[in-house]
């Protein structure tokens, strides 16, 4: 076998991009081996995100660094993939003469073909979005480096068109994957050592609604998919992300507490506590309707961990609207939140709305949200002190030598003293201390 070339991938953005990066490694595994240092690579891929301006800018700063590498080694190939590639297309080739390949999220599957023709030279851009596209099943020749948790994409794209969001433009129309492809990937992941499966999509609760213009065979729906994955031998833990509050239905809620592997956690992005703002965001639910879903979840699963995303400074957000977001945080008491300053994205409706909120107002609002959540989060985490929790050991610990880390079923990160041999196992840990975003535990023998 000829020696494999060296591949380096820098990944930004959400789990859909992590999944795509893994797919590219798999697609190229016959010809390329992944390295940790970009200066050694023959091929560098920057898998980009354009959800906020800051994310997009990361591409431009990083690409400058790789340009310097290419000056020293002209044979180096540089590819840009992901959502900025989709959004900007050929403009990236025009702007960055040292970039060889630009591929949107659907284009990555052509990578092996493009590279095998590379001798012919020429620069390539693929960023057409095919509404009938279906995600191929890419078999992995070897297990990933850390196989404990595996993500499986169940749908791509999004049809919701929240007025601030670029995703529907860069990932295209919502298309669900056929159930048999999902099950094939789940089984493969388990064979490779996965104990936890995370089902991925921008709007998982509408799974089955559309696949290439048609409903998925028999339109099984999301709850039925959860039931099937739950039954796969070896799947100890099951999670999914992301849910849209409007589409989260009773059938899915009733899976909590009923399906043994379904973990007691939901990430349910609210975005704002003000019904008026939610309306302008095109979210299709009111504050009250969101709170009803929370109540239903807590009824089905009293211990459920709830996390969310918040945007501050959406166009027209008044001081009063903002206070409603603050009061919602106190009412729901999330364990963790992700909060963002509104960032206008090209071509989205909200970027053209009047009454854009001033930068300093966004800053003071995000700071206020973070201060409040720090207090609530600590109180939520402190409630766990003294409890004995089941932990899936996922990694060597970042808390120092001799530490391992894992997660509770409620998705709290726990650091504890233990050896590497525990990697991938389920252990019981007593929670001894709550920190800001994690817990400290002790193994229970
Ligand atoms: N599909 C998921 C998440 C999509 S992106 C959902 O519907 O919730 C992840 C988060 O980024 C969003 O929940 C939102 O809080 C944030 N986000 C998206 N567009 C944004 C923008 N233009 N400015 C600031 N935050 C944004
Ligand atoms: Fe974006 Fe809204 Fe779709 Fe989420 S549901 S990806 S926020 S358009
Ligand atoms: Fe970013 Fe694209 Fe995901 S814009 S958040 S990488 S879908």
Coordinates of C-alpha atoms and ligand atoms in Angstrom, one line a residue:
X1 CA 0.0 0.0 0.0
X2 CA 1.3 3.4 -0.9
X3 CA 1.9 5.7 2.1
X4 CA -1.1 7.7 3.0
X5 CA -1.1 11.5 2.8
X6 CA -1.6 13.7 5.8
X7 CA -4.9 15.4 6.6
X8 CA -5.7 18.2 9.1
X9 CA -9.2 19.4 9.7
X10 CA -10.2 22.5 11.7
X11 CA -13.8 22.3 12.7
X12 CA -16.1 25.2 13.8
X13 CA -19.8 25.4 14.5
X14 CA -22.3 22.9 15.6
X15 CA -22.5 19.1 15.9
X16 CA -23.6 18.9 12.3
X17 CA -20.2 20.1 11.4
X18 CA -18.5 17.7 13.8
X19 CA -20.4 14.9 12.0
X20 CA -19.4 16.2 8.6
X21 CA -15.7 16.4 9.6
X22 CA -15.8 12.8 10.8
X23 CA -17.5 11.9 7.5
X24 CA -14.7 13.6 5.5
X25 CA -12.1 11.6 7.5
X26 CA -14.0 8.4 6.7
X27 CA -14.3 9.3 3.0
X28 CA -10.6 9.9 2.8
X29 CA -9.4 7.2 5.1
X30 CA -8.0 5.1 2.2
X31 CA -5.8 7.9 1.1
X32 CA -5.2 10.1 4.1
X33 CA -4.3 9.8 7.7
X34 CA -5.3 12.5 10.2
X35 CA -2.6 14.5 11.9
X36 CA -2.8 16.9 14.8
X37 CA -0.4 19.6 13.5
X38 CA -1.5 21.6 10.4
X39 CA 2.2 22.3 9.4
X40 CA 2.7 18.6 8.7
X41 CA -0.4 18.3 6.5
X42 CA -0.7 17.7 2.7
X43 CA -4.4 18.7 2.9
X44 CA -6.0 21.2 5.2
X45 CA -9.7 21.4 5.5
X46 CA -11.4 24.3 7.3
X47 CA -15.0 23.3 8.1
X48 CA -16.7 26.6 8.7
X49 CA -19.7 28.0 10.5
X50 CA -21.6 31.2 9.7
X51 CA -24.2 31.3 12.4
X52 CA -22.8 34.6 13.8
X53 CA -20.4 37.1 12.3
X54 CA -17.8 36.1 14.9
X55 CA -17.9 32.5 13.8
X56 CA -17.5 33.5 10.1
X57 CA -14.5 35.7 11.0
X58 CA -12.7 32.7 12.4
X59 CA -12.3 31.4 8.9
X60 CA -10.6 34.5 7.7
X61 CA -8.1 34.6 10.5
X62 CA -7.2 30.9 10.2
X63 CA -7.0 30.9 6.5
X64 CA -4.3 33.6 6.7
X65 CA -2.2 31.3 8.8
X66 CA -2.5 28.4 6.4
X67 CA -1.6 30.7 3.5
X68 CA 1.8 31.2 5.1
X69 CA 2.2 27.4 5.3
X70 CA 1.4 27.1 1.6
X71 CA 4.0 29.7 0.7
X72 CA 6.6 27.4 2.2
X73 CA 5.0 24.2 0.7
X74 CA 3.2 25.0 -2.5
X75 CA 2.0 21.3 -2.8
X76 CA -0.3 21.9 0.2
X77 CA -4.0 21.8 -0.7
X78 CA -6.4 24.0 1.2
X79 CA -10.1 23.3 1.2
X80 CA -12.9 25.3 2.8
X81 CA -16.1 23.4 3.6
X82 CA -19.3 23.9 5.6
X83 CA -21.7 26.8 5.9
X84 CA -19.4 29.8 4.9
X85 CA -18.4 27.8 1.9
X86 CA -22.1 27.3 1.0
X87 CA -22.8 31.0 1.6
X88 CA -19.9 32.5 -0.1
X89 CA -19.1 29.9 -2.8
X90 CA -16.8 31.2 -5.6
X91 CA -16.3 34.5 -3.8
X92 CA -13.9 32.6 -1.5
X93 CA -11.9 31.4 -4.4
X94 CA -11.7 35.0 -5.8
X95 CA -10.8 36.4 -2.4
X96 CA -8.3 33.7 -1.4
X97 CA -6.1 32.7 -4.4
X98 CA -4.3 30.1 -2.2
X99 CA -7.5 28.1 -1.6
X100 CA -8.0 25.1 -3.9
X101 CA -11.4 23.7 -3.0
X102 CA -14.7 25.1 -1.7
X103 CA -17.5 22.7 -0.8
X104 CA -20.9 23.3 0.8
X105 CA -22.3 20.7 3.2
X106 CA -23.7 18.6 0.3
X107 CA -20.5 18.9 -1.7
X108 CA -18.2 17.1 0.8
X109 CA -19.1 13.7 -0.6
X110 CA -17.4 14.6 -3.8
X111 CA -14.1 15.2 -2.0
X112 CA -12.4 11.8 -2.9
X113 CA -13.2 12.3 -6.6
X114 CA -12.0 15.9 -6.6
X115 CA -8.7 14.9 -5.0
X116 CA -8.1 12.0 -7.3
X117 CA -8.4 14.4 -10.2
X118 CA -6.2 17.0 -8.4
X119 CA -3.3 16.3 -10.7
X120 CA -5.3 17.9 -13.5
X121 CA -5.1 21.1 -11.5
X122 CA -7.8 23.7 -11.5
X123 CA -9.8 25.0 -8.5
X124 CA -13.2 23.6 -7.6
X125 CA -16.3 25.1 -6.0
X126 CA -19.4 23.0 -5.3
X127 CA -22.2 24.8 -3.5
X128 CA -25.4 24.0 -5.2
X129 CA -28.1 22.9 -2.8
X130 CA -30.1 19.9 -4.2
X131 CA -33.6 19.8 -2.6
X132 CA -33.6 16.0 -3.3
X133 CA -30.2 15.3 -1.7
X134 CA -29.9 12.4 0.6
X135 CA -27.0 11.9 3.0
X136 CA -25.1 8.8 2.0
X137 CA -24.1 6.2 4.6
X138 CA -20.3 6.4 4.8
X139 CA -18.9 3.2 6.3
X140 CA -16.0 3.7 8.7
X141 CA -13.0 1.5 8.0
X142 CA -11.9 1.9 11.6
X143 CA -13.5 3.1 14.8
X144 CA -13.0 6.8 15.7
X145 CA -10.3 7.7 18.3
X146 CA -12.8 8.0 21.1
X147 CA -15.9 5.9 20.2
X148 CA -17.8 6.2 23.5
X149 CA -20.3 8.7 22.2
X150 CA -21.4 8.7 18.6
X151 CA -23.5 11.2 16.8
X152 CA -25.9 10.1 14.0
X153 CA -27.5 12.7 11.7
X154 CA -31.2 12.0 11.2
X155 CA -32.1 15.0 9.1
X156 CA -30.4 17.9 7.4
X157 CA -31.5 21.4 6.7
X158 CA -34.2 23.5 8.2
X159 CA -37.6 24.9 7.0
X160 CA -38.3 27.1 10.0
X161 CA -36.8 30.3 8.8
X162 CA -36.4 32.0 12.1
X163 CA -35.9 35.5 11.0
X164 CA -32.4 35.8 12.5
X165 CA -31.0 32.5 11.3
X166 CA -28.7 31.6 8.3
X167 CA -29.2 27.8 8.6
X168 CA -32.1 27.4 6.2
X169 CA -30.0 29.2 3.5
X170 CA -26.8 27.3 4.0
X171 CA -28.1 23.9 4.9
X172 CA -31.1 24.0 2.6
X173 CA -34.6 22.4 2.9
X174 CA -35.3 20.0 5.7
X175 CA -34.8 16.4 4.5
X176 CA -35.1 13.4 6.9
X177 CA -32.9 10.4 6.4
X178 CA -34.5 7.0 5.7
X179 CA -34.8 5.1 8.9
X180 CA -32.8 2.1 7.7
X181 CA -29.7 4.4 7.0
X182 CA -30.0 5.8 10.5
X183 CA -30.2 2.3 12.1
X184 CA -27.3 1.1 10.0
X185 CA -25.1 3.9 11.4
X186 CA -26.4 3.3 14.9
X187 CA -25.4 -0.3 14.7
X188 CA -22.1 0.4 13.2
X189 CA -21.3 2.9 16.0
X190 CA -22.2 0.3 18.6
X191 CA -20.0 -2.2 16.9
X192 CA -17.2 0.3 17.2
X193 CA -17.7 0.8 20.9
X194 CA -20.3 3.5 21.2
X195 CA -22.4 3.3 24.4
X196 CA -24.2 6.6 23.8
X197 CA -26.0 7.7 20.7
X198 CA -26.8 11.3 19.9
X199 CA -29.4 11.9 17.2
X200 CA -28.7 15.1 15.3
X201 CA -30.7 17.6 13.3
X202 CA -31.6 21.3 13.4
X203 CA -35.2 20.4 14.2
X204 CA -35.3 16.7 15.3
X205 CA -38.9 16.8 16.4
X206 CA -40.2 17.1 12.8
X207 CA -38.3 14.0 11.8
X208 CA -40.1 12.2 9.0
X209 CA -42.0 15.2 7.8
X210 CA -40.1 15.5 4.6
X211 CA -37.5 13.6 2.6
X212 CA -36.7 14.8 -0.9
X213 CA -40.2 16.3 -1.2
X214 CA -41.9 13.2 0.1
X215 CA -42.6 12.0 3.6
X216 CA -40.3 9.3 4.9
X217 CA -41.7 5.8 4.2
X218 CA -44.7 5.3 6.5
X219 CA -43.8 8.7 8.2
X220 CA -42.7 7.0 11.4
X221 CA -42.2 10.3 13.4
X222 CA -39.6 11.2 15.9
X223 CA -41.0 9.3 18.9
X224 CA -41.1 6.1 16.9
X225 CA -37.5 6.5 15.8
X226 CA -36.5 7.0 19.5
X227 CA -38.2 3.7 20.3
X228 CA -36.3 1.9 17.6
X229 CA -32.9 3.2 18.6
X230 CA -33.7 2.5 22.2
X231 CA -34.1 -1.2 21.4
X232 CA -30.7 -1.6 19.7
X233 CA -28.6 -3.8 22.0
X234 CA -25.6 -1.9 23.3
X235 CA -27.2 1.5 23.2
X236 CA -27.0 2.4 26.9
X237 CA -27.7 6.1 26.5
X238 CA -29.7 8.0 24.0
X239 CA -29.8 11.8 23.5
X240 CA -31.0 14.1 20.7
X241 CA -30.4 17.7 19.7
X242 CA -31.9 20.1 18.7
X243 CA -35.6 20.3 19.6
X244 CA -37.9 23.1 18.4
X245 CA -40.5 23.9 21.1
X246 CA -43.3 24.1 18.6
X247 CA -42.6 20.6 17.2
X248 CA -41.9 18.9 20.5
X249 CA -45.1 16.8 20.9
X250 CA -46.7 14.7 23.5
X251 CA -45.5 11.5 21.8
X252 CA -41.8 12.6 22.2
X253 CA -42.3 13.9 25.7
X254 CA -43.9 10.6 26.8
X255 CA -40.6 8.8 25.8
X256 CA -39.0 10.3 28.9
X257 CA -39.1 7.9 31.8
X258 CA -40.4 5.2 29.4
X259 CA -37.4 4.4 27.2
X260 CA -34.6 3.1 29.4
X261 CA -31.8 4.6 27.4
X262 CA -33.3 8.0 26.8
X263 CA -31.3 10.3 29.1
X264 CA -33.1 12.8 31.4
X265 CA -32.0 15.9 29.5
X266 CA -33.4 18.2 26.9
X267 CA -31.9 21.2 25.1
X268 CA -35.0 23.3 24.3
X269 CA -33.9 26.7 22.8
X270 CA -36.3 29.4 23.9
X271 CA -34.4 32.4 22.4
X272 CA -36.5 35.0 24.2
X273 CA -38.9 35.3 27.1
X274 CA -41.0 37.9 25.3
X275 CA -43.9 36.8 23.1
X276 CA -43.6 39.9 21.0
X277 CA -40.0 39.2 20.3
X278 CA -40.7 35.5 19.6
X279 CA -43.3 36.6 17.1
X280 CA -40.8 38.8 15.2
X281 CA -38.3 35.9 15.4
X282 CA -40.9 33.7 13.6
X283 CA -40.6 31.1 16.3
X284 CA -44.3 30.1 16.3
X285 CA -44.8 29.8 20.1
X286 CA -45.6 32.3 22.9
X287 CA -43.9 32.5 26.2
X288 CA -46.9 30.7 27.8
X289 CA -46.8 27.9 25.2
X290 CA -43.1 27.3 25.9
X291 CA -43.7 27.2 29.6
X292 CA -46.5 24.7 29.0
X293 CA -44.0 22.4 27.2
X294 CA -41.6 22.7 30.2
X295 CA -44.4 21.8 32.6
X296 CA -45.3 18.7 30.4
X297 CA -41.6 17.6 30.4
X298 CA -41.3 18.0 34.2
X299 CA -44.5 16.1 34.7
X300 CA -43.3 13.2 32.5
X301 CA -39.8 13.3 34.0
X302 CA -39.5 15.3 37.3
X303 CA -35.7 15.2 37.4
X304 CA -35.1 16.3 33.8
X305 CA -32.2 18.7 33.1
X306 CA -33.3 21.5 30.9
X307 CA -30.8 23.7 28.9
X308 CA -31.5 26.4 26.4
X309 CA -30.2 29.0 23.9
X310 CA -30.9 32.8 24.4
X311 CA -30.4 35.7 22.0
X312 CA -30.1 39.2 23.5
X313 CA -30.5 42.4 21.5
X314 CA -32.8 41.0 18.7
X315 CA -34.0 44.0 16.7
X316 CA -36.6 46.0 18.6
X317 CA -36.0 44.2 21.9
X318 CA -37.0 46.7 24.5
X319 CA -35.9 46.9 28.1
X320 CA -39.2 45.4 29.1
X321 CA -38.8 42.5 26.5
X322 CA -35.4 41.8 28.0
X323 CA -36.7 41.7 31.5
X324 CA -39.1 39.0 30.4
X325 CA -36.2 36.9 29.3
X326 CA -34.6 37.4 32.7
X327 CA -37.8 36.4 34.5
X328 CA -38.2 33.3 32.2
X329 CA -34.7 32.2 33.4
X330 CA -35.9 32.5 37.0
X331 CA -39.1 30.7 36.2
X332 CA -37.6 27.7 34.3
X333 CA -34.3 27.5 36.2
X334 CA -32.1 26.0 33.5
X335 CA -29.0 24.0 34.5
X336 CA -27.1 25.7 31.7
X337 CA -27.7 28.2 28.9
X338 CA -26.0 29.4 25.8
X339 CA -26.5 33.1 25.3
X340 CA -25.6 35.1 22.2
X341 CA -25.7 38.7 21.1
X342 CA -27.9 39.0 18.1
X343 CA -25.7 39.1 15.0
X344 CA -27.2 40.3 11.7
X345 CA -26.6 37.6 9.0
X346 CA -26.6 38.3 5.2
X347 CA -29.9 37.7 3.5
X348 CA -32.0 37.0 6.7
X349 CA -35.1 39.1 7.3
X350 CA -34.1 40.4 10.7
X351 CA -30.9 41.9 9.4
X352 CA -33.1 44.4 7.6
X353 CA -35.4 45.1 10.5
X354 CA -35.5 48.7 11.9
X355 CA -34.5 49.3 15.5
X356 CA -31.3 47.4 15.6
X357 CA -30.1 47.3 19.2
X358 CA -26.9 49.2 20.0
X359 CA -23.7 47.2 20.7
X360 CA -23.3 48.5 24.2
X361 CA -26.9 47.6 25.1
X362 CA -26.3 44.0 23.8
X363 CA -23.2 43.8 25.9
X364 CA -24.9 45.0 29.1
X365 CA -27.8 42.6 28.5
X366 CA -25.6 39.6 27.8
X367 CA -23.6 40.4 31.0
X368 CA -26.8 40.6 33.0
X369 CA -28.1 37.3 31.7
X370 CA -24.8 35.6 32.4
X371 CA -24.7 36.9 36.0
X372 CA -28.2 35.7 36.7
X373 CA -27.6 32.3 35.2
X374 CA -24.4 31.8 37.1
X375 CA -26.4 32.1 40.3
X376 CA -29.2 29.8 39.1
X377 CA -26.8 27.3 37.5
X378 CA -24.8 27.0 40.7
X379 CA -28.0 26.5 42.8
X380 CA -29.2 23.8 40.3
X381 CA -25.8 22.0 40.4
X382 CA -25.6 22.3 44.3
X383 CA -28.8 20.3 44.5
X384 CA -26.9 17.4 43.3
X385 CA -24.3 17.4 46.1
X386 CA -24.4 14.1 48.0
X387 CA -26.3 12.3 45.3
X388 CA -24.9 9.1 43.7
X389 CA -25.1 9.3 40.0
X390 CA -24.4 7.0 37.1
X391 CA -21.5 8.4 35.0
X392 CA -20.5 7.3 31.5
X393 CA -16.7 7.8 31.5
X394 CA -16.0 9.7 28.3
X395 CA -12.5 11.1 28.5
X396 CA -9.3 11.5 30.5
X397 CA -9.9 14.4 32.8
X398 CA -9.1 18.0 32.1
X399 CA -9.0 18.6 35.9
X400 CA -5.5 17.3 36.1
X401 CA -3.4 14.1 36.3
X402 CA -5.2 11.0 37.6
X403 CA -8.7 12.5 36.8
X404 CA -11.2 11.2 34.4
X405 CA -14.4 12.8 33.2
X406 CA -17.8 11.8 32.2
X407 CA -21.4 12.8 32.2
X408 CA -24.5 12.1 34.3
X409 CA -27.6 11.0 32.4
X410 CA -28.8 14.6 33.0
X411 CA -25.7 15.8 31.0
X412 CA -23.7 17.3 33.9
X413 CA -20.0 17.0 33.4
X414 CA -18.4 15.2 36.4
X415 CA -14.6 15.2 37.2
X416 CA -13.4 12.4 39.4
X417 CA -10.2 10.6 40.4
X418 CA -9.9 7.4 38.4
X419 CA -7.8 5.4 35.9
X420 CA -7.8 5.3 32.1
X421 CA -9.1 1.8 32.2
X422 CA -12.5 3.2 33.1
X423 CA -12.9 4.9 29.7
X424 CA -16.2 3.9 28.1
X425 CA -17.6 2.3 31.3
X426 CA -20.6 3.2 33.4
X427 CA -19.6 3.9 37.0
X428 CA -21.3 5.2 40.1
X429 CA -20.0 8.5 41.5
X430 CA -20.9 10.4 44.6
X431 CA -21.2 14.1 43.9
X432 CA -19.0 16.0 46.4
X433 CA -19.0 19.5 45.1
X434 CA -20.7 21.7 42.5
X435 CA -18.6 24.1 40.4
X436 CA -19.7 26.6 37.8
X437 CA -20.2 24.3 34.8
X438 CA -19.3 20.9 36.2
X439 CA -19.4 18.7 39.3
X440 CA -16.6 17.1 41.3
X441 CA -17.3 13.4 42.3
X442 CA -15.8 10.4 44.0
X443 CA -16.0 6.8 42.7
X444 CA -18.3 4.6 44.7
X445 CA -16.7 1.2 45.0
Ligands
LIG1 N1 -31.7 24.5 15.3 C1 -31.4 25.0 16.6 C2 -30.1 25.8 16.8 C3 -29.5 26.5 15.7 S1 -28.2 27.5 15.9 C4 -32.6 25.7 17.1 O1 -33.6 25.9 16.4 O2 -32.7 26.1 18.2 C5 -27.8 27.6 17.6 C6 -28.2 28.9 18.2 O3 -27.5 30.0 17.7 C7 -29.6 29.2 18.1 O4 -30.4 28.5 19.0 C8 -29.6 30.7 18.4 O5 -29.7 30.9 19.8 C9 -28.2 31.1 18.0 N2 -28.3 32.0 16.8 C10 -28.7 31.6 15.6 N3 -28.6 32.7 14.7 C11 -28.1 33.7 15.4 C12 -27.8 35.1 15.1 N4 -28.0 35.6 13.9 N5 -27.3 35.8 16.1 C13 -27.1 35.4 17.4 N6 -27.4 34.1 17.7 C14 -27.9 33.3 16.7
LIG2 FE1 -32.2 28.3 12.6 FE2 -34.7 28.4 13.5 FE3 -33.9 26.4 11.9 FE4 -33.0 26.5 14.4 S1 -35.1 26.3 13.8 S2 -31.8 26.2 12.6 S3 -32.8 28.7 14.8 S4 -34.1 28.6 11.4
LIG3 FE1 -22.9 26.9 12.0 FE2 -23.8 25.7 9.9 FE3 -24.0 24.6 12.3 S1 -24.0 27.8 10.3 S2 -24.2 26.3 13.7 S3 -22.1 25.0 11.3 S4 -25.4 24.5 10.6

